DNA sequence: GCTACTAGGGAAAGCCCTTTCCCCGCGCCT
DNA sequence: AGGCGCGGGGAAAGGGCTTTCCCTAGTAGC
């Protein structure tokens, strides 16, 4: 690989001059040298070594993002918003997938710190696990103590600024919609209970139930993997336990799609026999049959806010921004037949 | 940020010793010093500066991947296969989204080179643009000349090893399925024509048409954006131009889903009135109504092969591996009603 | 004509680590 | 007892770049 020194030698100038030209420093360089240098750069196909640059430069311009899985539309949207702001601010972003593994999350915090990122953004549900929360907080605090900025999306009790999607409220809204429609036998298809998102959404659902003078007995809640197949399995289990179910609330759209497929397999029509609602409003939600009634969170905006806070001037005390949820009414929810 | 030197000072040893302990070098260090150092590392929350490490170390262990968009299931799958092999081989992978912008692709090659990656993997359709191909090749060659490894997925005429998904064959197979079913009025919903994937798949379709003594007149081909809405728009245009259409071949599943929605909007049933087929077998393909007949490419394996080649010992001449396509029969394709 | 600047360029000191080379002292062998 | 080998540790030389500081001319000002 050609180095700065090679270019300098070839152009017959000092390394300093080459550096100034290549990086467009404010220092004025004569047209003649500039041309000579640029030609040498071309001929040698010189590309500056990013690591050497980062080492030599004092200011950092890259931010790290830790999500569960970018290929999940939920995170893809958040990331999109985040990237937009990042590139507006001239920042590079490194994306890390934890695949819902707390240990990997910890490792990534370390990795990002090692890469000297300017700030770390943690998105995606937290875990009900005090030991983990503690060590994560320790790492985050150490990072912040040395000038690092942290912002989190939807994580409770963590160091740094936070953007909080209204999971509880969303649960409440969708629950209200279901109960108001007149459903009495409602099953819940839930993601693993150690995810705080699950418990938050569930809490909202419970609040809605109470308001409608109903309860959500735990046997009507099936926990499964956070994906389509998990949703299908949980739905099957729910139906086996109680065939009278007239509505299924899935705690995210992927699982709702699984529910749809499980119902279809049993020859039950939606919403004729059973209503189904989801959560997140993934793009595909409007394209399944029937289109899914679900809860929309302004994900792009959430991502944008998270990074904005992280790049803002540091505040004396951590900020928390709440963002509202909204029910999107489509055809998968109807009144029970009765 | 604490540095190696800080740790060394605190533990009362030399920097060399700290480095050896932290990196687990083969050189033996006494238990006593090891403990002292580890304690200092803990107390200072020391994390080695990754850039300094990369600068100091000679060997590279990270590979770069350039895709159109990881959140697209197509690339998500490829990336998954790739990541698996990468972590087996102890490599880190940097993912870059070009969002189908050739210039951004060029920039990313540069960026990855700057980051001293060990190899670059380029996945996703190429462009019919000689000027672009030329400058991309120039950059790639420069990179390879300095020991970089390159492998590409489904790109023609590019430097480096290549994994070629059978786009043409896939087009042929799905085309044969449609024509064999007896369809005579077939419309094609295509992605932008400057993508080589589009033309390859189309070529296969044409071959199938010829074999069934039919043609694919250009007015039966509608080009649009590579997404759901593009598919819907193209379908609408096709239907307006010729209401007798009994089958629509979409050149990828996202567009097929758009087609489904456009047909639904017009009150046409699938496959009763019009059959629809897709390409790629995205996970969602089986969950739409009706489930989509489509072409499956072993994407995970494609990704794995691409990185395997890139990490292999360099070969004297570039290798090309073809991977076959397979039609997945589901309900969206049926015989025309007549 | 002399001083006082300024523009333009270079030398060199870092940035933080890895790794080679070297040194010291100990135990072993003869 | 002397030489040798080796285990354990440190000094220092990079690795490629940025940036401060300094120097030299040339220019303007009086």
XYZ file of C-alpha atoms (C1' of nucleotides) in Angstrom:
736
model
C 0.000 0.000 0.000
C 1.227 3.449 -0.883
C 1.664 5.733 2.091
C 1.691 9.442 2.635
C 5.456 9.331 2.597
C 5.474 7.636 -0.783
C 3.312 10.347 -2.220
C 5.472 13.038 -0.653
C 8.588 11.504 -2.121
C 7.081 11.129 -5.547
C 5.824 14.705 -5.567
C 9.016 16.020 -4.057
C 7.332 17.701 -1.108
C 7.060 17.093 2.590
C 4.539 14.792 4.213
C 2.955 17.786 5.865
C 2.125 19.315 2.523
C 0.578 16.144 1.213
C -1.510 15.792 4.308
C -2.722 19.339 3.997
C -3.735 18.880 0.404
C -5.356 15.536 0.829
C -7.400 16.680 3.783
C -8.154 20.140 2.515
C -6.660 21.892 5.492
C -7.266 25.615 5.863
C -3.596 26.266 5.320
C -2.970 27.637 1.861
C -0.875 25.609 -0.543
C 0.284 26.830 -3.916
C -1.494 25.647 -7.007
C 1.638 24.116 -8.376
C 2.379 21.854 -5.475
C -1.258 20.941 -5.174
C -1.255 19.671 -8.718
C 1.965 17.748 -8.332
C 0.657 16.098 -5.212
C -2.723 15.265 -6.645
C -1.056 13.667 -9.618
C 1.133 11.556 -7.364
C -1.949 10.535 -5.380
C -3.619 9.428 -8.587
C -0.657 7.545 -9.885
C -0.028 5.701 -6.659
C -3.745 5.171 -6.033
C -3.080 6.491 -2.593
C -5.763 6.130 0.051
C -4.949 7.398 3.536
C -4.837 4.778 6.240
C -7.971 5.411 8.242
C -6.510 3.960 11.401
C -3.464 6.125 11.284
C -5.695 9.111 10.720
C -7.940 8.283 13.605
C -4.959 7.769 15.794
C -3.411 11.060 14.866
C -6.564 13.117 14.904
C -8.002 14.169 18.174
C -11.653 14.555 17.263
C -13.814 11.527 16.675
C -16.445 11.429 13.978
C -17.956 8.013 14.128
C -20.847 6.782 16.185
C -21.703 3.217 17.055
C -25.156 1.698 17.104
C -26.059 -1.549 18.786
C -29.335 -3.117 17.710
C -30.792 -6.574 17.950
C -30.803 -7.163 14.233
C -30.747 -4.552 11.467
C -32.471 -6.837 9.059
C -35.498 -6.685 11.299
C -37.658 -3.913 9.825
C -38.102 -2.393 13.266
C -34.403 -1.706 13.556
C -33.986 -1.027 9.894
C -36.313 1.944 10.297
C -34.623 3.244 13.396
C -31.297 2.910 11.688
C -32.548 4.750 8.675
C -33.489 7.780 10.743
C -30.249 7.615 12.541
C -28.151 7.366 9.407
C -29.872 10.353 7.917
C -28.943 12.596 10.804
C -25.498 11.054 10.987
C -24.650 11.869 7.427
C -26.088 15.347 7.787
C -23.647 15.837 10.617
C -20.780 14.246 8.771
C -20.646 11.214 10.983
C -19.954 7.656 10.034
C -21.993 4.978 11.736
C -20.957 1.505 12.716
C -23.823 -0.918 13.183
C -23.594 -3.921 15.470
C -26.143 -6.738 15.715
C -26.432 -8.279 19.124
C -28.975 -10.834 17.948
C -30.639 -10.452 21.335
C -27.647 -11.782 23.170
C -26.834 -9.657 26.219
C -23.244 -10.840 26.290
C -22.710 -9.852 22.740
C -24.142 -6.475 23.611
C -21.537 -6.071 26.284
C -18.811 -7.086 23.898
C -19.967 -4.581 21.375
C -19.871 -1.740 23.847
C -16.275 -2.658 24.431
C -15.574 -2.936 20.739
C -17.070 0.445 20.014
C -15.109 1.963 22.823
C -11.998 0.400 21.385
C -12.838 1.988 18.082
C -12.965 5.340 19.778
C -16.464 6.142 18.697
C -17.767 9.507 19.636
C -21.012 8.100 20.925
C -22.842 4.849 21.385
C -26.503 4.331 20.674
C -28.230 1.321 22.096
C -31.543 0.446 20.553
C -33.954 -2.334 21.203
C -35.560 -3.948 24.133
C -33.672 -4.359 27.357
C -33.597 -7.434 29.513
C -34.969 -8.157 32.936
C -31.641 -9.165 34.355
C -30.173 -7.009 37.107
C -26.693 -8.481 36.828
C -26.554 -7.712 33.153
C -27.985 -4.239 33.588
C -25.359 -3.558 36.179
C -22.392 -4.579 34.123
C -23.749 -2.814 31.086
C -24.159 0.307 33.139
C -20.644 -0.019 34.448
C -19.218 -0.180 30.951
C -21.380 2.651 29.759
C -20.446 4.841 32.678
C -16.771 4.203 32.166
C -17.214 5.239 28.584
C -19.119 8.355 29.516
C -16.563 9.242 32.136
C -13.998 9.623 29.370
C -16.168 11.878 27.314
C -18.197 9.315 25.413
C -21.849 10.037 24.764
C -24.542 7.435 25.163
C -28.133 7.392 24.146
C -30.565 4.553 24.343
C -33.841 3.719 22.694
C -36.446 2.131 24.886
C -34.166 0.973 27.646
C -34.957 1.626 31.239
C -32.506 2.426 33.938
C -29.483 2.858 31.779
C -26.890 5.580 31.798
C -27.203 8.249 29.136
C -30.024 10.028 27.393
C -33.062 8.043 26.384
C -35.752 7.988 23.761
C -38.679 6.009 25.060
C -41.167 4.622 22.576
C -44.556 4.433 24.239
C -44.708 0.692 24.566
C -46.998 0.728 27.532
C -49.269 3.261 25.922
C -49.267 1.333 22.659
C -50.277 -1.783 24.527
C -53.014 0.185 26.183
C -54.295 1.619 22.928
C -54.385 -1.629 21.036
C -55.880 -3.388 24.056
C -58.573 -0.736 24.267
C -59.325 -1.191 20.596
C -59.737 -4.914 21.039
C -61.821 -4.741 24.178
C -63.977 -1.909 22.871
C -64.760 -4.027 19.852
C -66.401 -6.377 22.291
C -63.915 -9.200 22.540
C -64.069 -11.204 25.742
C -61.841 -14.126 24.993
C -58.538 -12.573 24.133
C -55.246 -14.407 23.813
C -51.847 -12.778 23.832
C -48.923 -13.937 21.734
C -45.886 -12.575 23.471
C -42.147 -12.427 22.896
C -39.844 -13.751 25.613
C -40.733 -12.317 28.991
C -37.213 -11.261 29.842
C -37.486 -8.538 27.234
C -38.674 -5.314 28.764
C -40.575 -4.497 25.611
C -42.712 -7.539 26.227
C -43.541 -6.615 29.773
C -44.151 -2.981 28.936
C -46.568 -3.757 26.163
C -48.213 -6.344 28.324
C -48.619 -3.836 31.113
C -50.457 -1.522 28.754
C -52.656 -4.361 27.682
C -53.461 -5.130 31.283
C -54.362 -1.558 31.962
C -56.773 -1.610 29.035
C -58.248 -4.862 30.318
C -58.810 -3.414 33.755
C -60.505 -0.396 32.306
C -62.904 -2.695 30.509
C -63.428 -4.750 33.613
C -61.629 -7.747 32.253
C -58.490 -9.554 33.200
C -55.691 -11.143 31.266
C -55.106 -14.461 32.993
C -51.632 -15.798 32.499
C -52.900 -18.925 30.783
C -54.092 -16.633 27.991
C -50.585 -15.391 27.425
C -48.234 -17.551 25.369
C -44.564 -16.656 25.232
C -42.446 -17.698 22.284
C -39.581 -16.649 20.081
C -39.679 -13.166 18.646
C -40.433 -14.269 15.086
C -43.004 -15.600 12.705
C -42.645 -19.220 13.735
C -42.767 -18.285 17.394
C -46.005 -16.454 16.728
C -47.474 -19.455 14.946
C -46.499 -21.817 17.730
C -47.848 -19.569 20.458
C -51.102 -19.133 18.594
C -51.508 -22.865 18.230
C -50.891 -23.322 21.937
C -53.411 -20.634 22.809
C -56.039 -22.143 20.578
C -55.488 -25.593 21.998
C -55.932 -24.256 25.489
C -59.070 -22.316 24.703
C -60.916 -22.717 21.414
C -63.319 -19.925 22.278
C -60.728 -17.234 21.608
C -62.097 -14.478 19.387
C -59.054 -12.240 19.348
C -55.326 -12.589 19.420
C -53.045 -9.748 20.335
C -49.526 -10.327 19.101
C -46.893 -8.199 20.719
C -45.135 -7.594 17.427
C -46.007 -7.870 13.762
C -43.753 -10.794 12.931
C -45.531 -12.868 15.495
C -48.864 -11.571 14.261
C -48.030 -12.890 10.822
C -47.244 -16.235 12.390
C -50.598 -16.077 14.124
C -52.320 -15.416 10.824
C -50.669 -18.442 9.324
C -51.541 -20.682 12.270
C -55.161 -19.617 12.059
C -55.284 -20.202 8.354
C -53.906 -23.650 8.898
C -56.755 -24.432 11.237
C -59.266 -23.128 8.777
C -60.200 -20.161 10.918
C -60.921 -16.931 9.123
C -59.585 -13.564 10.160
C -61.303 -11.467 11.325
C -64.464 -13.550 10.858
C -63.619 -16.207 13.411
C -60.720 -14.594 15.163
C -59.368 -11.069 15.089
C -55.617 -10.536 15.094
C -53.694 -7.399 15.924
C -49.988 -6.736 15.863
C -47.503 -4.156 17.033
C -44.854 -2.085 15.218
C -46.514 -1.528 11.855
C -43.850 -3.182 9.776
C -44.199 -2.277 6.102
C -45.485 -5.737 5.302
C -48.376 -5.354 7.745
C -50.575 -3.773 5.117
C -49.810 -6.458 2.562
C -50.829 -9.556 4.411
C -54.346 -10.861 4.240
C -56.198 -9.398 5.953
C -54.176 -6.226 6.428
C -53.062 -6.003 10.010
C -54.421 -3.632 12.612
C -51.342 -2.679 14.560
C -49.566 -0.023 16.580
C -47.290 2.380 14.838
C -44.259 3.867 16.456
C -42.516 6.663 14.547
C -39.338 4.640 14.243
C -37.451 6.801 11.831
C -38.012 9.759 14.084
C -37.014 7.755 17.115
C -33.696 6.932 15.511
C -33.178 10.526 14.517
C -33.887 11.778 18.000
C -31.587 9.271 19.598
C -28.599 10.316 17.566
C -29.465 13.984 17.844
C -29.322 13.752 21.601
C -26.080 11.863 21.423
C -24.470 14.524 19.284
C -25.883 17.472 21.198
C -23.899 19.286 23.771
C -23.784 17.073 26.851
C -26.431 17.908 29.424
C -25.908 17.991 33.155
C -28.560 15.360 33.708
C -29.785 12.660 31.340
C -32.746 13.558 29.179
C -35.693 11.331 28.478
C -37.901 11.881 25.469
C -41.166 10.021 25.141
C -42.590 9.331 21.722
C -46.224 8.465 21.298
C -47.754 5.384 19.731
C -50.725 5.289 17.431
C -53.126 2.541 16.423
C -53.391 1.864 12.705
C -56.799 0.427 11.942
C -56.912 -2.149 9.186
C -59.095 -5.127 8.536
C -57.715 -7.805 10.816
C -59.682 -6.494 13.784
C -63.473 -6.678 13.802
C -66.206 -7.225 16.316
C -66.615 -10.771 17.510
C -69.275 -12.700 15.687
C -71.298 -13.893 18.699
C -9.271 7.432 28.027
C -6.794 5.260 29.820
C -3.923 4.081 27.644
C -1.553 1.190 27.736
C 1.032 3.446 29.290
C -1.338 4.399 32.101
C -1.892 0.775 32.927
C 1.815 0.064 32.805
C 2.541 2.932 35.168
C -0.163 1.920 37.574
C 0.979 -1.689 37.632
C 4.624 -0.705 37.758
C 5.628 -2.663 34.698
C 6.614 -1.881 31.139
C 4.182 -1.291 28.335
C 5.459 -4.422 26.636
C 4.361 -6.550 29.533
C 0.904 -5.050 29.605
C 0.501 -5.585 25.909
C 1.552 -9.188 26.245
C -0.903 -9.854 29.006
C -3.795 -8.040 27.458
C -3.358 -9.767 24.124
C -2.448 -13.152 25.500
C 0.846 -13.314 23.693
C 2.714 -16.638 23.665
C 5.476 -15.120 25.748
C 5.293 -16.274 29.337
C 4.597 -13.730 32.036
C 4.734 -14.456 35.753
C 1.503 -14.929 37.622
C 2.287 -12.047 39.906
C 2.694 -9.432 37.225
C -0.264 -10.775 35.360
C -2.484 -10.189 38.339
C -1.149 -6.738 39.022
C -1.714 -5.773 35.434
C -5.162 -7.251 35.216
C -6.136 -5.375 38.332
C -4.898 -2.121 36.871
C -6.812 -2.831 33.684
C -9.952 -3.317 35.699
C -9.502 -0.233 37.786
C -8.783 2.000 34.860
C -11.420 0.341 32.690
C -8.766 0.113 30.061
C -9.775 -0.843 26.550
C -7.024 -0.948 23.935
C -7.329 1.563 21.139
C -8.366 -0.508 18.161
C -6.854 1.914 15.697
C -3.499 1.895 17.347
C -3.630 -1.873 17.369
C -4.492 -2.086 13.745
C -1.749 0.315 12.928
C 0.828 -1.580 14.905
C -0.211 -5.032 13.852
C 0.684 -6.201 10.442
C -2.046 -8.731 9.747
C -5.550 -7.642 8.915
C -8.582 -9.438 10.217
C -11.548 -7.534 8.995
C -13.450 -7.889 5.783
C -15.745 -5.376 4.171
C -19.037 -6.114 2.491
C -20.847 -3.766 0.183
C -24.509 -4.527 -0.433
C -27.414 -2.525 -1.716
C -29.310 -2.604 1.552
C -28.936 -5.087 4.391
C -32.458 -4.557 5.527
C -33.578 -6.087 2.269
C -34.130 -9.773 3.058
C -32.141 -10.754 0.002
C -29.004 -9.171 1.371
C -29.833 -10.014 4.925
C -29.601 -13.677 3.991
C -26.381 -13.315 2.076
C -24.930 -11.399 4.953
C -26.000 -14.038 7.386
C -24.070 -16.731 5.528
C -21.137 -14.478 5.257
C -21.089 -13.531 8.908
C -21.181 -17.140 9.935
C -18.052 -17.992 8.010
C -16.425 -14.757 9.092
C -16.833 -15.458 12.761
C -15.708 -19.033 12.298
C -12.539 -17.613 10.828
C -12.182 -14.951 13.467
C -12.907 -12.118 11.127
C -14.862 -8.990 11.801
C -17.132 -7.742 9.075
C -17.995 -4.194 8.150
C -21.216 -3.820 6.215
C -21.837 -0.928 3.869
C -25.152 -0.069 2.232
C -24.830 1.493 -1.165
C -28.584 1.961 -1.502
C -28.130 1.175 -5.191
C -26.043 4.234 -5.789
C -22.991 3.441 -7.909
C -21.102 6.439 -6.627
C -21.629 5.426 -3.081
C -20.333 2.023 -4.009
C -17.153 3.568 -5.285
C -16.802 5.591 -2.137
C -17.211 2.538 -0.008
C -14.496 0.657 -1.831
C -12.239 3.552 -0.982
C -13.421 3.638 2.592
C -12.824 -0.047 3.081
C -9.416 0.254 1.573
C -8.704 3.098 3.947
C -9.744 0.842 6.779
C -7.214 -1.680 5.633
C -9.668 -4.494 5.270
C -8.277 -7.825 4.330
C -10.851 -8.356 1.624
C -13.818 -6.709 0.019
C -16.995 -8.492 -0.942
C -19.356 -6.842 -3.342
C -22.848 -8.241 -3.438
C -25.891 -7.279 -5.411
C -26.711 -6.458 -8.932
C -24.273 -4.582 -11.076
C -25.107 -1.727 -13.397
C -25.065 -1.429 -17.127
C -22.713 1.503 -17.141
C -19.307 1.007 -18.730
C -17.820 4.127 -17.196
C -18.804 3.043 -13.754
C -17.630 -0.513 -14.279
C -14.325 0.820 -15.451
C -13.662 3.028 -12.477
C -14.860 0.381 -10.070
C -12.508 -2.069 -11.674
C -9.672 0.389 -11.448
C -10.210 0.828 -7.728
C -10.596 -2.861 -7.176
C -7.485 -3.672 -9.126
C -5.470 -1.134 -7.222
C -6.665 -2.746 -4.050
C -5.826 -6.218 -5.268
C -2.440 -5.079 -6.445
C -1.540 -4.321 -2.864
C -2.616 -7.688 -1.594
C -6.313 -7.064 -1.087
C -8.736 -9.830 -1.934
C -11.981 -9.208 -3.750
C -14.957 -11.393 -4.339
C -18.222 -10.444 -5.894
C -21.708 -11.884 -5.885
C -23.547 -11.770 -9.164
C -21.466 -9.122 -10.855
C -20.154 -9.544 -14.319
C -16.847 -8.408 -15.629
C -15.382 -7.367 -12.348
C -11.964 -8.087 -10.941
C -11.753 -10.812 -8.324
C -13.440 -14.113 -7.679
C -17.142 -14.377 -8.304
C -20.172 -16.262 -7.087
C -22.822 -16.150 -9.734
C -26.420 -16.806 -8.744
C -28.220 -18.341 -11.682
C -30.337 -15.345 -12.537
C -30.695 -16.256 -16.155
C -31.522 -19.840 -15.327
C -33.967 -18.738 -12.657
C -35.700 -16.529 -15.167
C -35.832 -19.438 -17.552
C -37.265 -21.790 -14.971
C -39.973 -19.488 -13.742
C -40.770 -18.489 -17.292
C -41.092 -22.130 -18.266
C -43.407 -22.729 -15.342
C -45.647 -19.870 -16.421
C -45.712 -20.740 -20.095
C -46.152 -24.454 -19.424
C -49.157 -23.628 -17.326
C -50.647 -22.307 -20.545
C -50.408 -18.553 -20.087
C -50.303 -16.568 -23.288
C -50.752 -13.041 -22.097
C -47.891 -12.562 -19.738
C -46.742 -9.258 -18.309
C -43.399 -8.627 -16.687
C -42.877 -6.332 -13.734
C -39.224 -5.452 -13.834
C -36.756 -3.528 -11.746
C -34.740 -0.742 -13.382
C -33.141 -1.904 -16.609
C -29.692 -0.658 -15.745
C -29.414 -3.393 -13.144
C -27.764 -6.453 -14.589
C -29.957 -8.663 -12.450
C -32.955 -7.325 -14.303
C -31.531 -8.022 -17.711
C -30.240 -11.444 -16.729
C -33.543 -12.594 -15.351
C -35.301 -11.109 -18.326
C -32.981 -12.963 -20.668
C -33.941 -16.243 -19.023
C -37.583 -15.348 -19.353
C -37.094 -14.648 -23.035
C -35.374 -17.952 -23.534
C -38.327 -19.715 -21.925
C -40.717 -17.740 -24.118
C -38.846 -18.697 -27.266
C -38.922 -22.320 -26.283
C -42.695 -22.104 -25.957
C -42.933 -20.275 -29.256
C -43.942 -17.029 -27.677
C -42.368 -13.648 -27.425
C -42.110 -11.060 -24.751
C -42.859 -7.791 -26.493
C -41.377 -4.792 -24.776
C -44.773 -3.237 -24.185
C -45.457 -6.187 -21.884
C -42.502 -5.262 -19.747
C -42.959 -2.490 -17.213
C -39.908 -1.136 -15.428
C -40.220 0.470 -12.027
C -38.517 0.934 -8.707
C -37.180 -2.148 -6.999
C -39.827 -2.196 -4.257
C -43.394 -2.903 -3.393
C -44.775 0.372 -4.666
C -42.806 0.059 -7.861
C -44.348 -3.356 -8.368
C -47.829 -2.014 -7.780
C -47.330 0.860 -10.196
C -45.866 -1.347 -12.899
C -48.700 -3.817 -12.539
C -51.267 -1.087 -12.881
C -49.552 0.171 -16.015
C -49.438 -3.313 -17.494
C -53.086 -3.917 -16.787
C -54.080 -0.603 -18.299
C -52.171 -1.435 -21.436
C -53.600 -4.898 -21.793
C -56.504 -6.098 -19.648
C -56.252 -9.623 -21.053
C -53.153 -10.397 -19.011
C -53.464 -13.730 -17.213
C -50.062 -13.826 -15.595
C -47.585 -11.401 -14.152
C -43.965 -12.270 -13.647
C -42.325 -9.975 -11.131
C -38.570 -9.959 -11.189
C -38.348 -9.935 -7.423
C -40.646 -10.714 -4.528
C -41.075 -7.186 -3.248
C -42.443 -6.160 -6.579
C -44.583 -9.281 -6.672
C -46.161 -8.223 -3.420
C -46.858 -4.853 -4.945
C -48.441 -6.647 -7.891
C -50.645 -8.631 -5.562
C -51.832 -5.467 -3.926
C -52.497 -3.725 -7.240
C -54.546 -6.687 -8.416
C -56.500 -6.800 -5.210
C -57.268 -3.142 -5.608
C -58.772 -3.810 -9.012
C -60.825 -6.660 -7.680
C -58.898 -9.287 -9.598
C -58.300 -12.568 -7.834
C -54.979 -14.373 -7.747
C -54.524 -16.892 -9.232
C -58.150 -17.057 -10.409
C -58.022 -14.066 -12.717
C -54.318 -13.460 -12.867
C -51.378 -15.560 -11.755
C -48.418 -13.860 -10.119
C -44.916 -15.169 -9.633
C -41.938 -13.623 -7.934
C -38.219 -14.101 -7.599
C -35.911 -14.535 -4.576
C -38.171 -16.421 -2.176
C -38.088 -13.873 0.575
C -39.354 -15.299 3.867
C -42.565 -13.342 3.572
C -43.365 -14.970 0.232
C -45.104 -17.871 1.902
C -47.156 -15.616 4.155
C -48.871 -13.435 1.637
C -52.184 -14.403 0.122
C -51.962 -16.407 -1.952
C -48.510 -17.761 -1.129
C -46.107 -16.791 -3.855
C -44.640 -19.107 -6.447
C -41.103 -17.844 -6.787
C -37.488 -18.689 -7.497
C -35.234 -19.608 -4.657
C -31.551 -18.837 -4.621
C -29.513 -20.389 -1.810
C -28.561 -17.001 -0.472
C -26.989 -18.034 2.776
C -24.737 -20.393 0.907
C -23.931 -17.758 -1.663
C -22.730 -15.446 1.056
C -20.702 -18.202 2.653
C -19.046 -19.100 -0.611
C -18.203 -15.528 -1.422
C -16.326 -14.966 1.785
C -14.725 -18.374 1.660
C -13.196 -17.548 -1.673
C -12.071 -14.199 -0.426
C -10.293 -15.747 2.528
C -8.796 -18.654 0.596
C -5.286 -18.589 -0.656
C -5.248 -16.296 -3.678
C -5.551 -18.123 -6.983
C -3.581 -17.343 -10.096
C -6.742 -16.627 -12.057
C -10.149 -15.515 -10.805
C -12.591 -18.260 -9.966
C -16.250 -18.229 -10.864
C -18.734 -20.387 -8.998
C -22.242 -20.795 -10.324
C -25.065 -21.543 -7.938
C -28.308 -22.982 -9.216
C -31.806 -21.589 -8.851
C -34.922 -23.548 -8.028
C -38.612 -22.826 -8.494
C -40.731 -22.966 -5.368
C -44.272 -23.845 -6.294
C -46.971 -22.237 -4.217
C -50.491 -21.144 -4.951
C -50.101 -17.868 -6.786
C -49.498 -19.618 -10.074
C -52.278 -21.633 -11.706
C -53.482 -22.387 -15.198
C -55.291 -19.551 -16.915
C -59.036 -19.716 -16.704
C -59.630 -19.306 -20.444
C 16.444 50.975 3.211
C 14.793 48.917 7.093
C 11.325 46.746 9.855
C 7.195 43.994 10.261
C 4.299 40.928 8.442
C 2.499 37.229 5.910
C 2.343 33.346 2.929
C 4.097 28.938 2.045
C 6.519 25.051 3.294
C 9.215 21.738 6.247
C 10.817 19.302 10.631
C 9.426 16.833 14.180
C 6.673 15.647 17.988
C 3.150 13.120 19.056
C -1.224 9.520 18.742
C -1.195 4.345 21.105
C 0.119 0.087 20.343
C 3.034 -4.324 18.898
C 7.090 -6.748 18.491
C 11.798 -7.438 17.902
C 15.848 -7.353 20.078
C 18.456 -7.310 23.974
C 19.677 -7.896 28.795
C 19.793 -9.938 33.268
C 19.956 -13.570 36.415
C 19.064 -18.176 37.553
C 19.708 -23.158 37.409
C 21.955 -26.811 35.091
C 25.697 -29.401 33.293
C 30.369 -30.916 33.115
C 33.487 -23.078 39.357
C 32.568 -21.577 34.864
C 29.783 -21.667 30.751
C 25.319 -22.192 28.719
C 20.621 -21.978 28.014
C 16.484 -20.081 29.072
C 12.742 -17.831 31.474
C 11.164 -13.283 32.322
C 11.204 -8.582 31.511
C 12.314 -3.936 29.392
C 13.867 -0.519 25.725
C 12.946 1.129 21.567
C 11.833 1.056 16.877
C 8.338 1.376 14.028
C 3.255 1.708 11.921
C 1.078 6.086 8.964
C -0.808 10.175 9.845
C -1.837 15.176 11.833
C -0.469 19.404 13.548
C 2.244 22.595 15.957
C 6.018 25.176 15.639
C 9.542 27.215 13.167
C 12.000 29.045 9.173
C 12.521 31.508 4.838
C 11.249 34.655 1.387
C 8.738 37.921 -0.350
C 5.796 42.034 0.332
C 4.037 46.102 2.322
C 4.651 50.123 5.029
C 7.098 54.163 6.367
